[in-house]
Every structure is written in structure tokens, then in C-alpha cells.
mmCIF file of C-alpha atoms in Angstrom:
data_model
loop_
_atom_site.group_PDB
_atom_site.id
_atom_site.type_symbol
_atom_site.label_atom_id
_atom_site.label_comp_id
_atom_site.label_asym_id
_atom_site.label_seq_id
_atom_site.Cartn_x
_atom_site.Cartn_y
_atom_site.Cartn_z
ATOM 1 C CA MET A 1 -18.645 5.878 -35.833
ATOM 2 C CA ILE A 2 -18.986 6.110 -32.043
ATOM 3 C CA GLU A 3 -22.152 8.166 -32.501
ATOM 4 C CA GLY A 4 -24.210 5.020 -33.121
ATOM 5 C CA HIS A 5 -22.281 2.656 -30.788
ATOM 6 C CA LEU A 6 -22.605 4.271 -27.297
ATOM 7 C CA TYR A 7 -22.948 0.959 -25.685
ATOM 8 C CA PHE A 8 -19.150 0.697 -26.051
ATOM 9 C CA PHE A 9 -18.687 2.842 -22.855
ATOM 10 C CA PRO A 10 -20.690 0.732 -20.313
ATOM 11 C CA LEU A 11 -19.332 -2.362 -22.104
ATOM 12 C CA SER A 12 -15.769 -1.231 -21.663
ATOM 13 C CA VAL A 13 -16.131 -0.511 -18.001
ATOM 14 C CA CYS A 14 -17.613 -3.872 -17.320
ATOM 15 C CA ILE A 15 -14.630 -5.589 -19.138
ATOM 16 C CA LEU A 16 -11.870 -3.344 -17.893
ATOM 17 C CA ILE A 17 -12.625 -3.403 -14.169
ATOM 18 C CA PRO A 18 -12.286 -7.025 -13.834
ATOM 19 C CA CYS A 19 -9.274 -6.894 -15.996
ATOM 20 C CA ALA A 20 -7.610 -4.365 -13.675
ATOM 21 C CA TYR A 21 -8.175 -6.554 -10.653
ATOM 22 C CA PHE A 22 -7.073 -9.882 -12.074
ATOM 23 C CA THR A 23 -4.245 -8.535 -14.121
ATOM 24 C CA SER A 24 -2.664 -6.778 -11.157
ATOM 25 C CA PHE A 25 -3.310 -9.866 -9.007
ATOM 26 C CA PHE A 26 -1.538 -12.249 -11.369
ATOM 27 C CA VAL A 27 1.244 -9.825 -11.852
ATOM 28 C CA ALA A 28 1.753 -9.683 -8.029
ATOM 29 C CA VAL A 29 1.748 -13.476 -7.691
ATOM 30 C CA HIS A 30 4.357 -13.685 -10.531
ATOM 31 C CA PHE A 31 6.608 -11.336 -8.867
ATOM 32 C CA GLY A 32 6.049 -13.007 -5.392
ATOM 33 C CA HIS A 33 4.367 -9.894 -3.851
ATOM 34 C CA LEU A 34 1.319 -11.864 -3.115
ATOM 35 C CA LYS A 35 0.311 -15.448 -2.460
ATOM 36 C CA PHE A 36 -2.176 -17.044 -4.776
ATOM 37 C CA GLU A 37 -5.373 -16.797 -2.676
ATOM 38 C CA PHE A 38 -8.698 -15.170 -2.727
ATOM 39 C CA PRO A 39 -7.709 -11.491 -2.477
ATOM 40 C CA PHE A 40 -9.318 -8.389 -0.995
ATOM 41 C CA LEU A 41 -10.470 -6.213 -4.021
ATOM 42 C CA ASN A 42 -7.573 -4.134 -5.304
ATOM 43 C CA HIS A 43 -5.288 -5.245 -2.342
ATOM 44 C CA SER A 44 -2.888 -6.780 -4.898
ATOM 45 C CA SER A 45 -2.201 -3.270 -6.382
ATOM 46 C CA THR A 46 0.067 -2.006 -3.625
ATOM 47 C CA ASP A 47 3.481 -2.700 -5.142
ATOM 48 C CA SER A 48 5.127 -2.011 -8.489
ATOM 49 C CA PRO A 49 4.567 -2.895 -11.253
ATOM 50 C CA GLU A 50 1.103 -4.167 -10.571
ATOM 51 C CA SER A 51 0.236 -0.860 -8.903
ATOM 52 C CA CYS A 52 1.149 0.997 -12.128
ATOM 53 C CA ILE A 53 -0.924 -1.389 -14.257
ATOM 54 C CA TYR A 54 -3.857 -1.202 -12.035
ATOM 55 C CA SER A 55 -3.718 2.528 -11.667
ATOM 56 C CA GLN A 56 -3.557 3.141 -15.372
ATOM 57 C CA ILE A 57 -6.568 0.934 -16.191
ATOM 58 C CA ILE A 58 -8.719 2.244 -13.404
ATOM 59 C CA ASN A 59 -8.002 5.820 -14.320
ATOM 60 C CA PHE A 60 -9.101 5.168 -17.868
ATOM 61 C CA VAL A 61 -12.212 3.276 -16.524
ATOM 62 C CA SER A 62 -13.084 6.333 -14.433
ATOM 63 C CA PHE A 63 -13.080 8.568 -17.478
ATOM 64 C CA LEU A 64 -15.203 6.028 -19.415
ATOM 65 C CA LEU A 65 -17.642 5.809 -16.451
ATOM 66 C CA ILE A 66 -18.162 9.578 -16.330
ATOM 67 C CA ILE A 67 -18.945 9.521 -20.021
ATOM 68 C CA THR A 68 -21.469 6.705 -19.453
ATOM 69 C CA ILE A 69 -23.074 8.396 -16.580
ATOM 70 C CA TYR A 70 -23.443 11.644 -18.515
ATOM 71 C CA ILE A 71 -24.921 9.934 -21.550
ATOM 72 C CA ARG A 72 -27.529 8.193 -19.385
ATOM 73 C CA TYR A 73 -28.224 11.528 -17.698
ATOM 74 C CA ARG A 74 -28.847 13.286 -21.042
ATOM 75 C CA GLN A 75 -31.003 10.304 -22.202
ATOM 76 C CA ILE A 76 -33.322 10.713 -19.186
ATOM 77 C CA THR A 77 -33.188 14.464 -19.543
ATOM 78 C CA GLU A 78 -34.480 14.196 -23.223
ATOM 79 C CA LEU A 79 -37.305 11.793 -22.111
ATOM 80 C CA ILE A 80 -38.363 14.206 -19.382
ATOM 81 C CA ARG A 81 -38.307 17.118 -21.743
ATOM 82 C CA ASN A 82 -40.417 15.349 -24.430
ATOM 83 C CA ASN A 83 -43.028 14.157 -21.837
ATOM 84 C CA PRO A 84 -44.894 16.819 -19.938
ATOM 85 C CA THR A 85 -46.319 14.151 -17.534
ATOM 86 C CA CYS A 86 -42.869 13.812 -16.004
ATOM 87 C CA GLY A 87 -42.812 15.896 -12.848
ATOM 88 C CA ILE A 88 -39.987 17.799 -11.035
ATOM 89 C CA ARG A 89 -39.071 14.707 -9.038
ATOM 90 C CA TYR A 90 -37.774 13.088 -12.155
ATOM 91 C CA ILE A 91 -35.405 16.001 -12.691
ATOM 92 C CA ARG A 92 -34.189 15.963 -9.229
ATOM 93 C CA PHE A 93 -33.490 12.207 -9.116
ATOM 94 C CA ASN A 94 -31.722 12.532 -12.472
ATOM 95 C CA ILE A 95 -29.446 15.349 -11.253
ATOM 96 C CA THR A 96 -28.710 13.232 -8.024
ATOM 97 C CA PHE A 97 -27.857 10.305 -10.162
ATOM 98 C CA LEU A 98 -25.374 12.571 -12.187
ATOM 99 C CA ILE A 99 -23.692 13.880 -9.099
ATOM 100 C CA CYS A 100 -23.401 10.614 -7.235
ATOM 101 C CA GLY A 101 -21.994 8.891 -10.385
ATOM 102 C CA ILE A 102 -19.409 11.498 -11.017
ATOM 103 C CA ILE A 103 -18.259 11.388 -7.418
ATOM 104 C CA ALA A 104 -18.207 7.575 -7.563
ATOM 105 C CA ALA A 105 -15.986 7.702 -10.681
ATOM 106 C CA PHE A 106 -13.613 10.171 -9.182
ATOM 107 C CA SER A 107 -13.234 8.363 -5.811
ATOM 108 C CA LEU A 108 -12.637 5.175 -7.878
ATOM 109 C CA SER A 109 -9.706 6.722 -9.405
ATOM 110 C CA ILE A 110 -8.405 7.931 -5.981
ATOM 111 C CA THR A 111 -8.429 4.211 -4.560
ATOM 112 C CA SER A 112 -6.202 3.213 -7.468
ATOM 113 C CA ASN A 113 -3.683 5.941 -6.977
ATOM 114 C CA PHE A 114 -3.192 5.932 -3.277
ATOM 115 C CA PRO A 115 -1.269 2.767 -2.234
ATOM 116 C CA HIS A 116 -2.797 0.774 0.614
ATOM 117 C CA THR A 117 0.244 0.797 2.881
ATOM 118 C CA ASN A 118 1.283 4.419 2.478
ATOM 119 C CA VAL A 119 -1.967 6.429 2.768
ATOM 120 C CA TYR A 120 -4.435 3.971 4.030
ATOM 121 C CA SER A 121 -6.833 6.541 5.544
ATOM 122 C CA ILE A 122 -7.281 8.213 2.185
ATOM 123 C CA ARG A 123 -7.714 4.962 0.391
ATOM 124 C CA ILE A 124 -10.339 3.584 2.821
ATOM 125 C CA MET A 125 -12.324 6.857 2.703
ATOM 126 C CA ALA A 126 -12.273 6.788 -1.101
ATOM 127 C CA LEU A 127 -13.508 3.172 -0.931
ATOM 128 C CA TYR A 128 -16.314 4.129 1.355
ATOM 129 C CA THR A 129 -17.195 7.127 -0.849
ATOM 130 C CA THR A 130 -17.061 4.963 -4.056
ATOM 131 C CA TYR A 131 -19.573 2.371 -2.791
ATOM 132 C CA LEU A 132 -21.852 4.835 -1.059
ATOM 133 C CA THR A 133 -22.205 7.127 -4.087
ATOM 134 C CA SER A 134 -22.432 4.073 -6.444
ATOM 135 C CA VAL A 135 -25.447 2.580 -4.547
ATOM 136 C CA GLY A 136 -26.862 6.145 -4.316
ATOM 137 C CA ALA A 137 -26.680 6.459 -7.977
ATOM 138 C CA LEU A 138 -28.118 3.023 -8.475
ATOM 139 C CA ASN A 139 -31.147 3.760 -6.292
ATOM 140 C CA CYS A 140 -31.875 6.945 -8.305
ATOM 141 C CA GLU A 141 -31.362 5.178 -11.554
ATOM 142 C CA THR A 142 -33.658 2.332 -10.539
ATOM 143 C CA LEU A 143 -36.539 4.646 -9.506
ATOM 144 C CA LEU A 144 -36.115 6.475 -12.911
ATOM 145 C CA SER A 145 -36.224 3.197 -14.766
ATOM 146 C CA LEU A 146 -39.496 2.243 -12.995
ATOM 147 C CA TRP A 147 -41.052 5.542 -13.655
ATOM 148 C CA ILE A 148 -40.119 5.879 -17.358
ATOM 149 C CA GLN A 149 -40.767 2.210 -18.013
ATOM 150 C CA PRO A 150 -43.744 2.977 -20.370
ATOM 151 C CA LEU A 151 -41.631 5.366 -22.315
ATOM 152 C CA LEU A 152 -38.622 3.087 -23.092
ATOM 153 C CA TYR A 153 -39.482 -0.550 -22.460
ATOM 154 C CA SER A 154 -42.446 -2.720 -23.611
ATOM 155 C CA SER A 155 -41.845 -5.058 -20.690
ATOM 156 C CA ARG A 156 -41.201 -4.574 -16.980
ATOM 157 C CA ILE A 157 -38.407 -7.303 -16.906
ATOM 158 C CA LEU A 158 -35.545 -4.909 -17.251
ATOM 159 C CA PRO A 159 -36.741 -2.350 -14.553
ATOM 160 C CA ILE A 160 -37.600 -5.412 -12.147
ATOM 161 C CA LEU A 161 -34.172 -6.823 -12.684
ATOM 162 C CA ARG A 162 -32.590 -3.531 -11.843
ATOM 163 C CA SER A 163 -34.661 -3.257 -8.820
ATOM 164 C CA ILE A 164 -33.429 -6.731 -7.607
ATOM 165 C CA ILE A 165 -29.874 -5.807 -8.316
ATOM 166 C CA THR A 166 -30.276 -2.457 -6.355
ATOM 167 C CA ILE A 167 -31.752 -4.222 -3.326
ATOM 168 C CA ILE A 168 -28.877 -6.677 -3.249
ATOM 169 C CA CYS A 169 -26.349 -3.842 -3.585
ATOM 170 C CA THR A 170 -27.838 -1.794 -0.809
ATOM 171 C CA LEU A 171 -28.055 -4.664 1.621
ATOM 172 C CA THR A 172 -24.535 -5.653 0.819
ATOM 173 C CA LEU A 173 -23.337 -2.019 1.317
ATOM 174 C CA PHE A 174 -24.786 -1.988 4.753
ATOM 175 C CA LEU A 175 -23.018 -5.307 5.588
ATOM 176 C CA PHE A 176 -19.743 -3.941 4.205
ATOM 177 C CA LEU A 177 -20.062 -0.614 6.126
ATOM 178 C CA ILE A 178 -20.874 -2.426 9.399
ATOM 179 C CA VAL A 179 -18.100 -4.988 9.201
ATOM 180 C CA GLN A 180 -15.471 -2.640 7.798
ATOM 181 C CA THR A 181 -16.225 -0.075 10.474
ATOM 182 C CA ILE A 182 -15.805 -2.782 13.205
ATOM 183 C CA ILE A 183 -12.455 -3.797 11.648
ATOM 184 C CA LEU A 184 -11.160 -0.205 11.626
ATOM 185 C CA ILE A 185 -12.288 0.528 15.244
ATOM 186 C CA LYS A 186 -11.603 -2.865 16.896
ATOM 187 C CA TYR A 187 -8.593 -4.106 14.944
ATOM 188 C CA ASP A 188 -5.400 -2.610 13.546
ATOM 189 C CA ASN A 189 -6.296 -3.211 9.900
ATOM 190 C CA GLU A 190 -3.729 -0.722 8.430
ATOM 191 C CA ASN A 191 -0.666 -2.771 8.312
ATOM 192 C CA LYS A 192 -1.839 -6.171 9.380
ATOM 193 C CA PRO A 193 -1.087 -9.302 7.388
ATOM 194 C CA TRP A 194 -4.455 -11.298 7.622
ATOM 195 C CA THR A 195 -4.327 -14.982 8.084
ATOM 196 C CA SER A 196 -7.002 -17.477 9.224
ATOM 197 C CA THR A 197 -5.479 -17.392 12.729
ATOM 198 C CA THR A 198 -5.475 -13.604 12.959
ATOM 199 C CA LEU A 199 -7.869 -11.996 15.442
ATOM 200 C CA GLY A 200 -10.815 -10.637 13.500
ATOM 201 C CA TRP A 201 -10.338 -12.884 10.531
ATOM 202 C CA ASN A 202 -14.084 -13.543 10.129
ATOM 203 C CA TYR A 203 -14.825 -9.868 9.965
ATOM 204 C CA HIS A 204 -12.152 -9.438 7.325
ATOM 205 C CA LEU A 205 -13.361 -12.396 5.321
ATOM 206 C CA THR A 206 -16.973 -11.000 5.423
ATOM 207 C CA SER A 207 -15.615 -7.730 4.173
ATOM 208 C CA ILE A 208 -13.806 -9.308 1.393
ATOM 209 C CA ILE A 209 -16.951 -11.310 0.229
ATOM 210 C CA SER A 210 -19.134 -8.203 0.526
ATOM 211 C CA THR A 211 -16.895 -6.116 -1.610
ATOM 212 C CA TRP A 212 -16.741 -8.722 -4.356
ATOM 213 C CA ILE A 213 -20.485 -9.111 -4.255
ATOM 214 C CA LEU A 214 -21.065 -5.432 -4.238
ATOM 215 C CA THR A 215 -18.557 -4.835 -7.125
ATOM 216 C CA SER A 216 -19.955 -7.666 -9.250
ATOM 217 C CA PHE A 217 -23.628 -6.475 -8.860
ATOM 218 C CA LEU A 218 -22.758 -2.911 -9.714
ATOM 219 C CA LEU A 219 -21.041 -4.107 -12.815
ATOM 220 C CA LEU A 220 -24.070 -6.308 -13.584
ATOM 221 C CA TYR A 221 -26.350 -3.261 -13.275
ATOM 222 C CA LEU A 222 -24.047 -1.212 -15.427
ATOM 223 C CA SER A 223 -24.147 -3.967 -18.153
ATOM 224 C CA THR A 224 -28.005 -3.536 -18.356
ATOM 225 C CA LEU A 225 -27.361 0.059 -19.808
ATOM 226 C CA ILE A 226 -25.898 -1.605 -22.849
ATOM 227 C CA ILE A 227 -29.420 -2.338 -23.891
ATOM 228 C CA ASP A 228 -30.514 1.214 -23.447
ATOM 229 C CA PHE A 229 -27.464 2.638 -25.263
ATOM 230 C CA HIS A 230 -28.257 0.574 -28.235
ATOM 231 C CA ARG A 231 -31.338 2.777 -28.793
ATOM 232 C CA ILE A 232 -29.621 6.195 -28.718
ATOM 233 C CA LYS A 233 -26.981 7.988 -30.716
ATOM 234 C CA ILE A 234 -25.279 11.367 -30.569
ATOM 235 C CA ILE A 235 -24.681 13.827 -33.428
ATOM 236 C CA SER A 236 -21.148 15.245 -33.741
ATOM 237 C CA PRO A 237 -21.065 18.924 -32.920
ATOM 238 C CA LYS A 238 -20.268 21.561 -35.610
ATOM 239 C CA ILE A 239 -16.927 23.215 -35.232
ATOM 240 C CA PHE A 240 -16.482 26.857 -36.469
ATOM 241 C CA LEU A 241 -13.148 28.558 -36.732
ATOM 242 C CA THR A 242 -12.987 32.161 -35.526
ATOM 243 C CA ASN A 243 -11.952 33.515 -38.853
ATOM 244 C CA ASP A 244 -14.742 31.818 -40.647
ATOM 245 C CA ILE A 245 -17.230 33.324 -38.073
ATOM 246 C CA THR A 246 -15.731 36.724 -38.660
ATOM 247 C CA ASP A 247 -15.935 36.499 -42.439
ATOM 248 C CA GLU A 248 -19.516 35.448 -42.235
ATOM 249 C CA GLN A 249 -20.416 38.294 -39.980
ATOM 250 C CA ASN A 250 -18.558 40.750 -42.283
ATOM 251 C CA ALA A 251 -20.323 39.370 -45.426
ATOM 252 C CA LEU A 252 -23.724 39.556 -43.627
ATOM 253 C CA SER A 253 -23.078 43.250 -42.697
ATOM 254 C CA LEU A 254 -22.078 44.135 -46.210
ATOM 255 C CA SER A 255 -25.076 42.464 -47.714
ATOM 256 C CA ILE A 256 -27.371 44.404 -45.331
#
């Protein structure tokens, strides 16, 4: 039963996102839509059929990611509720984490459904939003992990590891935003076929490396939630039919 195997959600996200990138990339290479080279993240998903494969996987991932974020939000909520020492700041950071996480999941879906060459402005804004809100959610979640460490963990290793990952993601995000903004302002990035001789190639290469680092560490952070999700479970809700409820109410009124 899924009630006792909630780690399935973060684990699936961590597996499916690399699968989406590499599957669409190899399909693009197979059909001659792309050369076999180190690609910009999700750049290989601009033509069919690889764009269809990429979009379907990422849309499903977005759904799983929202479930993962909500479960984590409810876990922290229960810890706060059962421990009076947790102040209002815990609740605020937890709500911020939930909002940023949902926005990140939704914008991730947008990047997969808007082709690079057709609606570039929408795609790049969704990419900005995905990374900004993802790192924002990471910072909130890291602070919560450090604060609730005595309630969940016997050791500080996991919270410290998450702090290191968050610092790396935050610094890489700033690098990506600066370099990508320079590319957008100074160079015609929308329809340019980038090569090593193209003006601004170093900025483009830096942007490629930063997105790969950022995505890899975001997934690494998400994989640490598998440990937490092993310790929680949900109980299936009870479903009542309207007729049954009506009959029970009538029986209750007659007995009175």
C-alpha cells in the first residue's frame, strides 16, 4: 500500500527527471535533430517526437513533485502542532516552502510544454521562475530542517548536508541569473545556433554548466527526503455515500 511507502514520490522525481532529459536527448540524436554533444538542459526537447516524450514525463514529474512537497509540508505541520516550543516563524517558513514548491512544479511543467524556438520568452521566464522558487523552497526547508533537528534526527549530519547543498544551489543560481541575463541582453540567444566560435560562447557554456549543477544538486536535496518519508505514513480517508449518510441521519432521528 502507498500509505507506508511515501518515499516513492521523491524517489520517482529523482529518477524521472534525468530520464526525461537523456531520453529526449538520445531520441533527438537518433533522428538527427541534434548533434551528440553536451547539451543545454531540455534544449533537445524542441522537435517531435522527443518534445512529446519530454513533455509527458515532465508533466507527470510535476504532479509527483506537488504531492512530495505537500507531504513534506504536512509532516512539518504535524511536528509544529505537536510541539508547543515551535514558534510562528516555523509556520511561516513552512507555508512559504509550500507556495514556492508548488510554483516551481507548475513552472517546470511550463518549460516542457512551450518549445524553445516558438515561444522563447515564455520558456525562459518559466525557467527563471523554476530555479528561483526551487532555491527559495530549499532555503526554507533547510532552515526548518535545522530547527526541527532535535525532533526528527539523532544526528546533525542530514541537516548539515542539506545546508551545504542549499549554499551550493544558491551560489549557482546567482551565477546562472547573471550569465543568462547577460546573454539575453547582449547576445541574440533566441534563435542562435551556438558553436565554440560564436560570440558569447563562454557565457553560454557557463550557463550550461550552471544549470546542470543546479539541477543535479536540487535532485540531490530532494533525494534526502526519502529518508524522512520512510518514517511517515498516511491513512486512507473514509468515503461515505450520500444515501448512506441520509439513511444514518434518518435512523438517528427515528431512534431519538
